[in-house]
Each structure stands twice: as C-alpha cells, then as structure tokens.
mmCIF file of C-alpha atoms in Angstrom:
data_model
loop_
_atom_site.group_PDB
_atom_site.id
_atom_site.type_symbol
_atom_site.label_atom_id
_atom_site.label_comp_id
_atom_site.label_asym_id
_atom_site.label_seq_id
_atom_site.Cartn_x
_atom_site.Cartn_y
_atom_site.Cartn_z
ATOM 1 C CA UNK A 9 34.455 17.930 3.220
ATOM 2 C CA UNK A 10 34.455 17.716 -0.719
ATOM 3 C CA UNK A 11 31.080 15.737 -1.487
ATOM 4 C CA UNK A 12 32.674 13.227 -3.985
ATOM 5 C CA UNK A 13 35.139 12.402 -0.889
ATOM 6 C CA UNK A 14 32.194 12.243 1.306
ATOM 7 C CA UNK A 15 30.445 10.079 -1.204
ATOM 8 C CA UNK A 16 33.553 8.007 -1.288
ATOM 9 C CA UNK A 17 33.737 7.711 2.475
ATOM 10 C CA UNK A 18 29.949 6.377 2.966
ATOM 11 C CA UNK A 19 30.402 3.477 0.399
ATOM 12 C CA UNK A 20 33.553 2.219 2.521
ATOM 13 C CA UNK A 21 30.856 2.074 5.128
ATOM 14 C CA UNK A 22 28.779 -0.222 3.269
ATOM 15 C CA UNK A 23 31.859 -1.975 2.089
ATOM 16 C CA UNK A 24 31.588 -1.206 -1.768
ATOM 17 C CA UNK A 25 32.968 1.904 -4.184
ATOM 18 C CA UNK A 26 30.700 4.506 -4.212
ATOM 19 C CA UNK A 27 31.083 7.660 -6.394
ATOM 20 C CA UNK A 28 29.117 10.565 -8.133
ATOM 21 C CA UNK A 29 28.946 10.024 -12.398
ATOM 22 C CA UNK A 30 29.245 13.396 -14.476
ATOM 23 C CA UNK A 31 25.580 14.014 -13.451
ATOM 24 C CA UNK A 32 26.611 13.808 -9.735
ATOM 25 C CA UNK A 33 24.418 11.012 -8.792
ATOM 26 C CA UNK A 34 24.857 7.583 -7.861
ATOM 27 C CA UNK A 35 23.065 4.578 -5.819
ATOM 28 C CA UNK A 36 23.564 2.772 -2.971
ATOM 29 C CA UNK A 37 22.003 -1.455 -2.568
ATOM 30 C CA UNK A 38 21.150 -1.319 1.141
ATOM 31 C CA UNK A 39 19.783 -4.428 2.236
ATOM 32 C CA UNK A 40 17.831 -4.898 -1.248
ATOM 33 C CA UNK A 41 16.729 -1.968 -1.131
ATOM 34 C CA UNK A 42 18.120 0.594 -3.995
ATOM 35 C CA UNK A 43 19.009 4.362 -2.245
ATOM 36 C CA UNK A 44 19.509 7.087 -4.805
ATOM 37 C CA UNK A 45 21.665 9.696 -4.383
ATOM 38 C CA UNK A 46 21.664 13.520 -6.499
ATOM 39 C CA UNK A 47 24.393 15.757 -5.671
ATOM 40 C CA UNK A 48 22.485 19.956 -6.394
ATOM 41 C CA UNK A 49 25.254 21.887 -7.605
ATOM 42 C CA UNK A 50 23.280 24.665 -7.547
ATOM 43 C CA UNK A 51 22.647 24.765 -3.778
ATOM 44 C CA UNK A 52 24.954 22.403 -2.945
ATOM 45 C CA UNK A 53 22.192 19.936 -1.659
ATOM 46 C CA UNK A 54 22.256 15.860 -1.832
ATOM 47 C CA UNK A 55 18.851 14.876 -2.591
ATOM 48 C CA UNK A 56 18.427 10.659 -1.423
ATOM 49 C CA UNK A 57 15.720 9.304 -2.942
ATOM 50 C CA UNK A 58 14.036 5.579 -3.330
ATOM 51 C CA UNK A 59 11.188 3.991 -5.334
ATOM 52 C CA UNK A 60 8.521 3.030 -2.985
ATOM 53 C CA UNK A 61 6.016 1.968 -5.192
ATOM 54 C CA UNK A 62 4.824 1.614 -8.512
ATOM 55 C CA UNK A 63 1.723 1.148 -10.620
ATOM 56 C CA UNK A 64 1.395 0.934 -14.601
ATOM 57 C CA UNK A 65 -2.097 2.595 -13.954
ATOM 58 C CA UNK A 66 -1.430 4.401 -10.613
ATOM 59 C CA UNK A 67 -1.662 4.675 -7.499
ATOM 60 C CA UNK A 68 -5.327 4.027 -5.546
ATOM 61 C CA UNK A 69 -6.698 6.981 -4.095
ATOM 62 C CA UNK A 70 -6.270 4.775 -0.821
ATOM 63 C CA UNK A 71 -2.376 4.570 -1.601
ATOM 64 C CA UNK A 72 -2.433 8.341 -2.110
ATOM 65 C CA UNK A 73 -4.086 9.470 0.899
ATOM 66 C CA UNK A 74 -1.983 7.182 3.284
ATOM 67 C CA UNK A 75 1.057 8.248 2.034
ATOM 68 C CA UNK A 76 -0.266 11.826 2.520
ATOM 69 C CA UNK A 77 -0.940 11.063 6.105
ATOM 70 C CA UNK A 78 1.829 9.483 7.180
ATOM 71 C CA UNK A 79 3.429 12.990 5.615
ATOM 72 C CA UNK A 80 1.414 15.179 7.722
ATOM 73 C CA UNK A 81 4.209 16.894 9.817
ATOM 74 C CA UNK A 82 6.716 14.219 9.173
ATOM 75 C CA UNK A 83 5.987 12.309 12.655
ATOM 76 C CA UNK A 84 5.299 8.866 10.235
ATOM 77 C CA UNK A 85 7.415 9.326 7.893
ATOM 78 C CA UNK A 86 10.650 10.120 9.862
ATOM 79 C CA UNK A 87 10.781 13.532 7.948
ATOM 80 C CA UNK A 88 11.325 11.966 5.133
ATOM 81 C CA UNK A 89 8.803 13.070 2.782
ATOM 82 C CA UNK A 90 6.701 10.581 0.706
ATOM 83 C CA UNK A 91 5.876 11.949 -2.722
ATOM 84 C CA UNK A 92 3.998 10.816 -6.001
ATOM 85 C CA UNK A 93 5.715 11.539 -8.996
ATOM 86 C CA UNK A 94 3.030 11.541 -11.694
ATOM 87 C CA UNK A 95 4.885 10.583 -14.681
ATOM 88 C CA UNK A 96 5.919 7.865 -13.176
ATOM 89 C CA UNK A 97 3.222 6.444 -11.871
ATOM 90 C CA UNK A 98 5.510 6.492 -8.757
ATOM 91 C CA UNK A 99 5.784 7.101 -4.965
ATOM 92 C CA UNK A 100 9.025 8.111 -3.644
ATOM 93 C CA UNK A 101 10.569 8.788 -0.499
ATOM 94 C CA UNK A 102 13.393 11.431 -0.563
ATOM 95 C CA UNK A 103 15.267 13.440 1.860
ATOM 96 C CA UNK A 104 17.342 16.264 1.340
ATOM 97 C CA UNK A 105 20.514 17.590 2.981
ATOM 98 C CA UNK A 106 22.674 20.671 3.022
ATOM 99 C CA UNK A 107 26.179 20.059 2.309
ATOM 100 C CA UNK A 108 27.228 22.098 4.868
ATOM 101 C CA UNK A 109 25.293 19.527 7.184
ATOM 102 C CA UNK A 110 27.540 16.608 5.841
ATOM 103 C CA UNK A 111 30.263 15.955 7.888
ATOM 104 C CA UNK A 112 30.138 13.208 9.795
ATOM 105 C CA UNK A 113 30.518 9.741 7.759
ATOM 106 C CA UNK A 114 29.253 8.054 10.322
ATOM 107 C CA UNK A 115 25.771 9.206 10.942
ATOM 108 C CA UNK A 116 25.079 9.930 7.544
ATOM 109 C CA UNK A 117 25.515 5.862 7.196
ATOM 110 C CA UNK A 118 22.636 5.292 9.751
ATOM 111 C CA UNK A 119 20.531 7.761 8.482
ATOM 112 C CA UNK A 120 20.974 5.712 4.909
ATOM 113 C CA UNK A 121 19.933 2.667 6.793
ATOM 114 C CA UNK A 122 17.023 4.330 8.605
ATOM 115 C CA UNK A 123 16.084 5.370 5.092
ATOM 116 C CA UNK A 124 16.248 1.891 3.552
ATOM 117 C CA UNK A 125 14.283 0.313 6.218
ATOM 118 C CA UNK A 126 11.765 3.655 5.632
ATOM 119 C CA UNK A 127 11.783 2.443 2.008
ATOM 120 C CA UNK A 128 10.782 -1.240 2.859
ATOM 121 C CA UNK A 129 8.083 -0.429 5.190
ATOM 122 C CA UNK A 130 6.296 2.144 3.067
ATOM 123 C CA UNK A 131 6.675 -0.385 0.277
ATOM 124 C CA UNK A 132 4.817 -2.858 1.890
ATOM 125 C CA UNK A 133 2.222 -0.640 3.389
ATOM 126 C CA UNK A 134 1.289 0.940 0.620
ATOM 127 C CA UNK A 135 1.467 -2.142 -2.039
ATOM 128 C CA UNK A 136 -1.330 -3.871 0.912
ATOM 129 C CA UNK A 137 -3.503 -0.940 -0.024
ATOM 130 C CA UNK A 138 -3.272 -1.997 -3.539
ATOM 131 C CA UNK A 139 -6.270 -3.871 -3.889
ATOM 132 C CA UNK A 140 -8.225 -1.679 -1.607
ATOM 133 C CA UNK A 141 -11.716 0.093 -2.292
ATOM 134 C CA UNK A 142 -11.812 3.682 -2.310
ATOM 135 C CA UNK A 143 -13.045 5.252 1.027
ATOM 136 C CA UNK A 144 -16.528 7.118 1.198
ATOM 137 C CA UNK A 145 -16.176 10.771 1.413
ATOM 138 C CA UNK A 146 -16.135 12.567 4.749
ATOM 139 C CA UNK A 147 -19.174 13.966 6.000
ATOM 140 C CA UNK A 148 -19.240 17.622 6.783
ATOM 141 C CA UNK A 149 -19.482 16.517 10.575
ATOM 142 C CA UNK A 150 -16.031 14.710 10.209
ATOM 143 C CA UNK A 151 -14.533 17.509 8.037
ATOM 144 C CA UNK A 152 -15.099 19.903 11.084
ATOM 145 C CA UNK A 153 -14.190 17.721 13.452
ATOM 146 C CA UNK A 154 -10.878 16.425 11.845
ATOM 147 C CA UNK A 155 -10.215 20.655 11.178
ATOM 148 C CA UNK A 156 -11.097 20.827 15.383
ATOM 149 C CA UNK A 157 -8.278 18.403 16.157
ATOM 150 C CA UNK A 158 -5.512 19.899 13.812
ATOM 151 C CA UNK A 159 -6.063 23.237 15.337
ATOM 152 C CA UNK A 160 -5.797 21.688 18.687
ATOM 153 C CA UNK A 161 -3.230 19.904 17.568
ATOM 154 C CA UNK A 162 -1.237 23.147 16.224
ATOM 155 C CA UNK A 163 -1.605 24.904 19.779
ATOM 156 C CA UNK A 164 0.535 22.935 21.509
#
C-alpha cells in the first residue's frame, strides 16, 4: 500500500485527517499525547517518534540511566527504544518500521496506542526521577556481579 494512503487510512482510525507534508511527516494527538510520524524515502522506513521528556538543563544522570535500563533488550520498553537527543535536552521514544511491514491499518492503530500509552508512562517515570540525587558508583564487587548475571542472562 502507498504510504500517504496508509497514512490516510490510520487517521480515519482515530477519526481525524491525517497526511504526510512535503517533508513526509506528520503527527498524530492520541489521548494527549502528541505521536510523530517521518516517512524515510531513502529506505522506505516510517520512523514514530514522541517527546518523553524535557529539561532546559538536562536530563539527571538518574533519568539517563533508567531510561537506559528499561532499553536493555527492549523487554521495558516494548522495543521501542528510549533515546536522549542531546541538543535537545530531550528523551524520546521512537520506533521504526519497514514499509514493506505496513499493511494492515488495523494493527498499526494499536501499536500507535501502545506507543502513546509507552509515551505517558515513561513521561511520568522519568519526570519522578527529576529531583533525584545521583546514585553512588558501583563497587567493583557489583560491577562483576551485574557482568555475572548478563552473561547468564545471554545463555539462555
């Protein structure tokens, strides 16, 4: 299916007009929550993207190493990946898709609503960490043990 069409078809899901600009993106309001979408000409991807938090300053190194955690492997983070985008001052969740993998209407809908409610919950975890302290550094005891339970982890 042609990916403006597609495009087209997921906003009648959410019961509003939805269409790529001249840059091929657009956005999506799902349930206050704003979900950006990129069209890749290139290699015919759609990126889907959405501000999870913000700081003027930063982000905490607490902030930062949750969201890396909750990236390891993508079990927390749905497979959506969690990312920082230094300029910014911004983490993002995004997601990307082949367009060849775009073809049913449908389930691309739930997966938008999955990601919205990804969006919210990330938001609020990681703005709670706002105020918090920065953790002590790991002993080497813990750093060996933590490396232990990843390679265990990786064997099964």
């Amino acid at each position: 299916m042609d990916i403006q069409l597609f495009i087209n078809e997921v906003g009648r899901k959410f019961n509003t007009e939805l269409a790529l600009n001249e840059q091929f993106a657009c956005s999506l309001l799902v349930d206050d929550v704003l979900v950006n979408f990129q069209y890749q000409k290139y290699d015919q991807t759609l990126l889907i993207y959405g501000l999870v938090s913000y700081a003027e300053e930063g982000l905490n190194p607490a902030q930062l190493e949750r969201a890396l955690e909750a990236n390891l492997f993508g079990y927390e983070s749905l497979t959506f990946h969690l990312g920082y985008y230094k300029a910014m001052h911004a983490l993002v969740l995004s997601a990307m898709k082949k367009e060849d993998e775009l073809s049913d209407v449908e389930e691309f809908a739930k997966l938008v609503l999955v990601f919205a409610e990804q969006i919210k919950k990330w938001e609020q975890e990681i703005n709670a960490l706002a105020d918090s302290e920065n953790k002590t550094t790991s002993t080497l005891a813990e750093t060996e043990e933590i490396t232990m339970n990843i390679n265990n982890f990786l064997r099964v």
